Amino acid sequence: MKHLLLCLTLTLIPASVWGADHSVFAHRGASGYLPEHSLPAKAMAHAQGAAFVEQDVVLTKDNVPLVLHDIHLESTTDVASRFPDRKREDGRYYVIDFTLAEIKQLNATQRFKPKTGKPVATERFPLTGYTYQLHTLEEEIRFIQGLNFSTGRNVGLFTEIKKPTFHQQEGRDITKAVCEVLTRYGYGADRNSACWVQCFELTTLQRLREEFGWKGRLMMIFSGSKIGPDGSDYDALATPEGLKQLSRVVDGVFPNLPRVVTWDKSEKPQCSDFTRAAHDAGLRVITGVIRRDDLPKHCPSIAALHEALFNQAGVDDVCTDFPDLSVQWLKAQPAR
């Protein structure tokens, strides 16, 4: 009973969402500073003032929701040396082919290039600095709720269901598995729940609403490609009519940065009408990902990126690898 009460008291919407105009979503935790999706990265994001912390979720062989960005293991773990014979014909090691017990044997690190062993982001946390064990969605929820309890804050979840169509083709229902865990911990009962569920596939978000009765907040992510794995037409959904259609299902949208703003050669931002159209449809707009070490083409600085997104494009929130920099920028803005 005590555990249940703790879960219920920690799932109200963070006060910062309604007490301020903007919120900061931590992309895979404070992934600019620590290995993505490691619990230390989540703790750092929590301490840096993020309102929501992201969990990408995939399924193991024994149907356990695991926090990991990819459906593959070879870019962040030592799976190739520990289980060299478990790769598929395409040479890749799929999470869904390993039980949780097997995955717990792996050492995870900062993201690297499997062919060379070199880090993807050379100026981020070193590959040799720290190894960690992958963890489940349930373990992360308990970790974040524990931090909320001990700090008196109420940081929410930003849970992405990864590649539902792929999982369906493998005979698995990742949407159901994720929904069951979130519901068990008190999320999704209404729009005040401190959790956003996001996905690139509209059919998955529709299932959550219609089949599973999810009453919490949902967010549609827009890819840079034209068509999603489930047939979602991103360009069509980005039109005023498409956004109105989305508003029947979701509460917010996560457009890729070029749909919101680009920069010309003179380093001046060129904003689209996407945010205005989304707001007209009653949708909240979050965008990113903000990366200090990977700015958009011709964007002169991370400060200029924040300025363009918030004060010119008019987005509501940002998703960032560097939560502290986004929080600091927002705090430095004059009161309205």
Short mmCIF file of C-alpha atoms in Angstrom, two decimals:
data_model
loop_
_atom_site.label_atom_id
_atom_site.label_comp_id
_atom_site.label_asym_id
_atom_site.label_seq_id
_atom_site.Cartn_x
_atom_site.Cartn_y
_atom_site.Cartn_z
CA MET A 1 0.00 0.00 0.00
CA LYS A 2 2.83 2.41 0.88
CA HIS A 3 4.45 1.75 -2.52
CA LEU A 4 1.13 2.35 -4.29
CA LEU A 5 0.61 5.65 -2.49
CA LEU A 6 4.11 6.75 -3.43
CA CYS A 7 3.44 6.00 -7.10
CA LEU A 8 0.15 7.88 -7.06
CA THR A 9 1.53 10.95 -5.30
CA LEU A 10 4.40 11.23 -7.74
CA THR A 11 2.43 11.17 -10.97
CA LEU A 12 0.82 14.59 -10.93
CA ILE A 13 1.89 16.95 -13.70
CA PRO A 14 5.07 18.89 -12.81
CA ALA A 15 4.25 22.37 -11.53
CA SER A 16 6.74 23.91 -13.94
CA VAL A 17 4.61 22.86 -16.92
CA TRP A 18 1.75 25.08 -15.89
CA GLY A 19 3.66 27.64 -13.81
CA ALA A 20 5.82 28.75 -16.74
CA ASP A 21 5.46 29.12 -20.49
CA HIS A 22 8.17 26.64 -21.39
CA SER A 23 9.64 23.33 -20.25
CA VAL A 24 12.87 21.45 -20.87
CA PHE A 25 12.78 17.78 -21.89
CA ALA A 26 16.02 15.86 -21.32
CA HIS A 27 16.89 13.81 -24.42
CA ARG A 28 18.01 10.37 -23.20
CA GLY A 29 18.88 12.13 -19.94
CA ALA A 30 21.76 14.61 -19.79
CA SER A 31 23.24 12.74 -22.74
CA GLY A 32 25.60 15.56 -23.66
CA TYR A 33 27.53 14.87 -20.47
CA LEU A 34 27.04 11.17 -19.61
CA PRO A 35 26.29 8.01 -21.62
CA GLU A 36 22.78 8.18 -23.06
CA HIS A 37 20.03 6.44 -21.10
CA SER A 38 22.35 5.53 -18.24
CA LEU A 39 20.85 6.15 -14.81
CA PRO A 40 23.58 8.70 -13.98
CA ALA A 41 22.52 10.65 -17.10
CA LYS A 42 18.93 10.61 -15.84
CA ALA A 43 20.01 11.75 -12.37
CA MET A 44 22.05 14.59 -13.87
CA ALA A 45 19.11 15.74 -16.01
CA HIS A 46 16.89 15.66 -12.93
CA ALA A 47 19.41 17.77 -10.98
CA GLN A 48 19.85 20.21 -13.87
CA GLY A 49 16.18 21.16 -13.78
CA ALA A 50 14.60 19.19 -16.63
CA ALA A 51 10.82 18.97 -16.33
CA PHE A 52 10.69 15.65 -18.18
CA VAL A 53 13.25 12.91 -18.77
CA GLU A 54 13.09 10.72 -21.88
CA GLN A 55 12.94 6.91 -22.03
CA ASP A 56 13.20 5.18 -25.40
CA VAL A 57 11.73 1.70 -24.98
CA VAL A 58 12.28 -1.58 -26.87
CA LEU A 59 11.35 -5.17 -25.99
CA THR A 60 13.55 -8.06 -24.90
CA LYS A 61 13.02 -11.67 -25.97
CA ASP A 62 11.05 -12.29 -22.78
CA ASN A 63 8.83 -9.26 -23.46
CA VAL A 64 10.35 -6.87 -20.91
CA PRO A 65 10.32 -3.15 -21.83
CA LEU A 66 13.99 -2.05 -21.89
CA VAL A 67 15.28 1.52 -21.93
CA LEU A 68 17.45 1.79 -25.06
CA HIS A 69 17.34 4.03 -28.11
CA ASP A 70 17.95 1.27 -30.67
CA ILE A 71 16.44 -2.11 -31.46
CA HIS A 72 20.08 -3.20 -31.82
CA LEU A 73 22.76 -3.67 -29.16
CA GLU A 74 26.10 -3.38 -30.97
CA SER A 75 26.40 0.43 -30.93
CA THR A 76 26.31 0.88 -27.15
CA THR A 77 27.30 -2.49 -25.62
CA ASP A 78 29.92 -5.24 -25.82
CA VAL A 79 27.39 -7.74 -27.18
CA ALA A 80 29.65 -8.62 -30.16
CA SER A 81 32.39 -9.94 -27.89
CA ARG A 82 30.12 -11.59 -25.31
CA PHE A 83 27.67 -13.22 -27.73
CA PRO A 84 29.52 -13.30 -31.07
CA ASP A 85 27.29 -16.01 -32.56
CA ARG A 86 23.99 -14.28 -31.84
CA LYS A 87 23.97 -11.78 -34.70
CA ARG A 88 21.42 -12.09 -37.48
CA GLU A 89 22.22 -12.45 -41.19
CA ASP A 90 22.50 -8.67 -41.51
CA GLY A 91 25.33 -8.74 -38.95
CA ARG A 92 23.35 -6.94 -36.25
CA TYR A 93 22.43 -7.95 -32.71
CA TYR A 94 18.74 -7.41 -32.00
CA VAL A 95 17.47 -6.71 -28.48
CA ILE A 96 14.45 -8.89 -29.17
CA ASP A 97 16.73 -11.94 -29.60
CA PHE A 98 18.09 -11.67 -26.03
CA THR A 99 16.44 -12.27 -22.67
CA LEU A 100 16.70 -9.64 -19.97
CA ALA A 101 19.05 -11.91 -18.02
CA GLU A 102 21.39 -12.06 -21.02
CA ILE A 103 21.20 -8.31 -21.59
CA LYS A 104 22.07 -7.70 -17.95
CA GLN A 105 25.42 -9.43 -18.65
CA LEU A 106 26.42 -6.71 -21.11
CA ASN A 107 28.55 -3.66 -20.43
CA ALA A 108 27.11 -0.49 -21.94
CA THR A 109 29.06 2.67 -22.78
CA GLN A 110 28.80 5.91 -24.67
CA ARG A 111 27.66 5.37 -28.28
CA PHE A 112 30.38 4.16 -30.65
CA LYS A 113 30.84 3.03 -34.25
CA PRO A 114 30.88 -0.79 -34.27
CA LYS A 115 33.18 -1.03 -37.31
CA THR A 116 35.90 1.17 -35.83
CA GLY A 117 35.20 1.16 -32.10
CA LYS A 118 35.52 4.98 -32.15
CA PRO A 119 33.03 7.17 -30.25
CA VAL A 120 30.29 8.84 -32.29
CA ALA A 121 30.63 12.10 -30.34
CA THR A 122 34.33 12.57 -29.77
CA GLU A 123 34.01 15.44 -27.27
CA ARG A 124 31.51 13.72 -25.01
CA PHE A 125 32.02 11.27 -22.17
CA PRO A 126 34.88 8.86 -23.04
CA LEU A 127 34.21 5.23 -23.85
CA THR A 128 36.70 4.15 -21.21
CA GLY A 129 35.34 6.39 -18.49
CA TYR A 130 32.45 4.27 -17.27
CA THR A 131 30.46 1.16 -18.12
CA TYR A 132 26.96 0.48 -16.92
CA GLN A 133 24.19 -2.11 -17.09
CA LEU A 134 21.13 -1.58 -19.23
CA HIS A 135 17.91 -1.24 -17.25
CA THR A 136 14.19 -1.76 -17.68
CA LEU A 137 11.44 0.82 -17.99
CA GLU A 138 10.16 -0.23 -14.58
CA GLU A 139 13.61 0.27 -13.02
CA GLU A 140 13.85 3.74 -14.50
CA ILE A 141 10.40 4.74 -13.29
CA ARG A 142 11.27 3.67 -9.76
CA PHE A 143 14.57 5.59 -10.02
CA ILE A 144 12.92 8.82 -11.18
CA GLN A 145 10.10 8.52 -8.67
CA GLY A 146 12.73 7.95 -5.96
CA LEU A 147 14.53 11.14 -6.99
CA ASN A 148 11.22 12.99 -6.97
CA PHE A 149 10.51 11.73 -3.47
CA SER A 150 13.92 12.63 -2.05
CA THR A 151 14.15 16.05 -3.72
CA GLY A 152 10.54 17.18 -3.46
CA ARG A 153 10.46 17.78 -7.24
CA ASN A 154 8.12 16.11 -9.67
CA VAL A 155 9.97 15.38 -12.88
CA GLY A 156 7.85 13.57 -15.45
CA LEU A 157 8.41 10.79 -17.97
CA PHE A 158 8.84 11.34 -21.71
CA THR A 159 8.42 7.78 -22.96
CA GLU A 160 8.96 6.87 -26.60
CA ILE A 161 7.63 3.57 -27.91
CA LYS A 162 10.30 2.54 -30.42
CA LYS A 163 9.44 0.92 -33.74
CA PRO A 164 6.04 -0.66 -32.99
CA THR A 165 5.75 -1.94 -36.56
CA PHE A 166 9.07 -3.79 -36.27
CA HIS A 167 7.97 -5.37 -32.99
CA GLN A 168 4.64 -6.35 -34.53
CA GLN A 169 6.46 -8.04 -37.40
CA GLU A 170 8.41 -9.98 -34.76
CA GLY A 171 5.14 -11.10 -33.16
CA ARG A 172 5.34 -8.73 -30.19
CA ASP A 173 3.08 -5.96 -28.92
CA ILE A 174 5.37 -3.30 -27.49
CA THR A 175 2.52 -0.81 -27.15
CA LYS A 176 0.62 -3.09 -24.80
CA ALA A 177 3.74 -3.93 -22.79
CA VAL A 178 4.70 -0.29 -22.27
CA CYS A 179 1.15 0.77 -21.48
CA GLU A 180 0.87 -1.93 -18.82
CA VAL A 181 4.04 -0.77 -17.03
CA LEU A 182 3.11 2.92 -17.13
CA THR A 183 -0.41 2.20 -15.91
CA ARG A 184 0.87 0.04 -13.07
CA TYR A 185 2.89 2.98 -11.81
CA GLY A 186 -0.03 5.37 -11.89
CA TYR A 187 0.50 7.15 -15.21
CA GLY A 188 -2.04 7.81 -17.94
CA ALA A 189 -5.22 8.12 -15.88
CA ASP A 190 -5.82 11.67 -17.15
CA ARG A 191 -4.16 14.69 -18.78
CA ASN A 192 -2.65 15.70 -15.42
CA SER A 193 -0.44 12.61 -15.35
CA ALA A 194 3.28 13.54 -15.36
CA CYS A 195 3.98 11.56 -18.49
CA TRP A 196 4.05 12.11 -22.22
CA VAL A 197 4.03 9.04 -24.48
CA GLN A 198 5.54 9.73 -27.89
CA CYS A 199 5.87 7.77 -31.12
CA PHE A 200 6.73 8.17 -34.80
CA GLU A 201 3.72 5.99 -35.70
CA LEU A 202 0.24 7.50 -35.56
CA THR A 203 -1.43 4.07 -35.54
CA THR A 204 0.27 3.32 -32.20
CA LEU A 205 -0.97 6.55 -30.64
CA GLN A 206 -4.47 5.78 -31.92
CA ARG A 207 -4.28 2.32 -30.33
CA LEU A 208 -3.34 3.84 -26.99
CA ARG A 209 -6.41 6.07 -27.07
CA GLU A 210 -8.95 3.70 -28.56
CA GLU A 211 -7.85 0.20 -27.57
CA PHE A 212 -6.10 0.77 -24.26
CA GLY A 213 -8.08 3.76 -23.02
CA TRP A 214 -4.98 5.88 -22.36
CA LYS A 215 -6.19 9.23 -21.05
CA GLY A 216 -2.75 10.76 -20.53
CA ARG A 217 -0.83 13.01 -22.87
CA LEU A 218 0.32 11.75 -26.27
CA MET A 219 2.81 13.25 -28.71
CA MET A 220 3.35 12.61 -32.42
CA ILE A 221 6.98 12.73 -33.55
CA PHE A 222 7.77 13.84 -37.10
CA SER A 223 10.63 12.19 -38.94
CA GLY A 224 12.75 13.89 -41.58
CA SER A 225 11.55 11.21 -44.00
CA LYS A 226 8.22 11.44 -45.77
CA ILE A 227 6.51 8.21 -44.68
CA GLY A 228 6.71 6.35 -41.37
CA PRO A 229 6.93 2.57 -40.92
CA ASP A 230 3.17 2.38 -40.36
CA GLY A 231 2.40 4.58 -43.37
CA SER A 232 2.15 7.85 -41.43
CA ASP A 233 2.52 10.67 -43.97
CA TYR A 234 4.57 13.26 -42.10
CA ASP A 235 4.30 15.98 -44.73
CA ALA A 236 0.52 15.63 -44.87
CA LEU A 237 0.24 15.58 -41.07
CA ALA A 238 2.32 18.78 -40.91
CA THR A 239 -0.30 20.77 -42.85
CA PRO A 240 -2.99 22.74 -41.00
CA GLU A 241 -5.52 20.07 -41.93
CA GLY A 242 -3.21 17.28 -40.85
CA LEU A 243 -2.51 18.93 -37.52
CA LYS A 244 -6.23 19.30 -36.89
CA GLN A 245 -6.59 15.60 -37.63
CA LEU A 246 -3.80 14.84 -35.16
CA SER A 247 -5.46 16.93 -32.45
CA ARG A 248 -8.26 14.36 -32.27
CA VAL A 249 -5.70 11.87 -30.96
CA VAL A 250 -2.67 13.67 -29.51
CA ASP A 251 -1.98 16.64 -27.26
CA GLY A 252 1.36 17.67 -28.70
CA VAL A 253 3.70 17.34 -31.66
CA PHE A 254 7.44 16.93 -31.89
CA PRO A 255 8.54 18.22 -35.32
CA ASN A 256 12.11 17.72 -36.47
CA LEU A 257 13.98 21.04 -36.35
CA PRO A 258 13.93 21.86 -40.11
CA ARG A 259 10.12 21.80 -40.06
CA VAL A 260 10.25 24.69 -37.58
CA VAL A 261 13.31 26.77 -38.40
CA THR A 262 16.35 26.81 -40.68
CA TRP A 263 19.15 29.34 -41.12
CA ASP A 264 20.33 31.03 -44.27
CA LYS A 265 23.99 31.69 -45.10
CA SER A 266 23.85 35.04 -43.33
CA GLU A 267 22.97 33.13 -40.13
CA LYS A 268 19.44 34.54 -39.99
CA PRO A 269 16.67 32.16 -38.92
CA GLN A 270 13.85 31.35 -41.32
CA CYS A 271 10.79 30.20 -39.42
CA SER A 272 7.99 28.15 -40.91
CA ASP A 273 4.27 28.34 -40.13
CA PHE A 274 4.32 24.93 -38.43
CA THR A 275 4.14 26.19 -34.84
CA ARG A 276 1.29 28.61 -35.58
CA ALA A 277 -0.70 25.91 -37.37
CA ALA A 278 -0.11 23.46 -34.51
CA HIS A 279 -1.22 26.03 -31.93
CA ASP A 280 -4.30 26.80 -34.02
CA ALA A 281 -5.10 23.08 -33.79
CA GLY A 282 -4.71 23.20 -30.00
CA LEU A 283 -1.43 21.28 -29.94
CA ARG A 284 1.64 21.88 -27.79
CA VAL A 285 4.91 22.05 -29.75
CA ILE A 286 8.19 20.60 -28.54
CA THR A 287 11.23 20.41 -30.82
CA GLY A 288 14.93 19.70 -30.88
CA VAL A 289 17.15 17.97 -30.40
CA ILE A 290 19.35 20.78 -29.08
CA ARG A 291 23.00 19.79 -29.21
CA ARG A 292 25.80 22.22 -28.37
CA ASP A 293 28.22 20.10 -30.40
CA ASP A 294 25.94 19.62 -33.42
CA LEU A 295 24.15 22.87 -34.25
CA PRO A 296 21.94 23.20 -37.33
CA LYS A 297 23.67 24.36 -40.50
CA HIS A 298 24.47 28.10 -40.39
CA CYS A 299 23.11 28.48 -36.84
CA PRO A 300 25.80 30.56 -35.09
CA SER A 301 25.38 29.44 -31.46
CA ILE A 302 23.27 27.50 -28.99
CA ALA A 303 21.94 30.83 -27.68
CA ALA A 304 20.84 31.76 -31.20
CA LEU A 305 19.13 28.38 -31.50
CA HIS A 306 17.13 28.95 -28.30
CA GLU A 307 16.29 32.50 -29.37
CA ALA A 308 14.98 31.36 -32.75
CA LEU A 309 12.95 28.48 -31.34
CA PHE A 310 11.29 30.27 -28.43
CA ASN A 311 11.11 33.92 -29.44
CA GLN A 312 10.75 33.67 -33.21
CA ALA A 313 9.31 30.27 -34.08
CA GLY A 314 7.21 30.30 -30.90
CA VAL A 315 7.64 26.69 -29.75
CA ASP A 316 6.47 25.72 -26.28
CA ASP A 317 9.25 23.37 -25.16
CA VAL A 318 12.61 21.97 -26.25
CA CYS A 319 14.21 18.56 -26.09
CA THR A 320 17.94 18.77 -25.43
CA ASP A 321 21.09 16.76 -24.79
CA PHE A 322 22.21 19.61 -22.51
CA PRO A 323 19.34 20.30 -20.07
CA ASP A 324 21.33 22.79 -18.00
CA LEU A 325 21.99 25.05 -20.99
CA SER A 326 18.31 25.19 -21.95
CA VAL A 327 17.23 25.75 -18.33
CA GLN A 328 19.83 28.51 -17.92
CA TRP A 329 18.75 30.22 -21.15
CA LEU A 330 15.10 30.22 -20.09
CA LYS A 331 15.92 31.54 -16.61
CA ALA A 332 17.91 34.41 -18.14
CA GLN A 333 14.94 35.66 -20.15
CA PRO A 334 13.12 38.75 -18.83
CA ALA A 335 9.83 38.11 -17.04
CA ARG A 336 6.72 38.71 -19.11
#
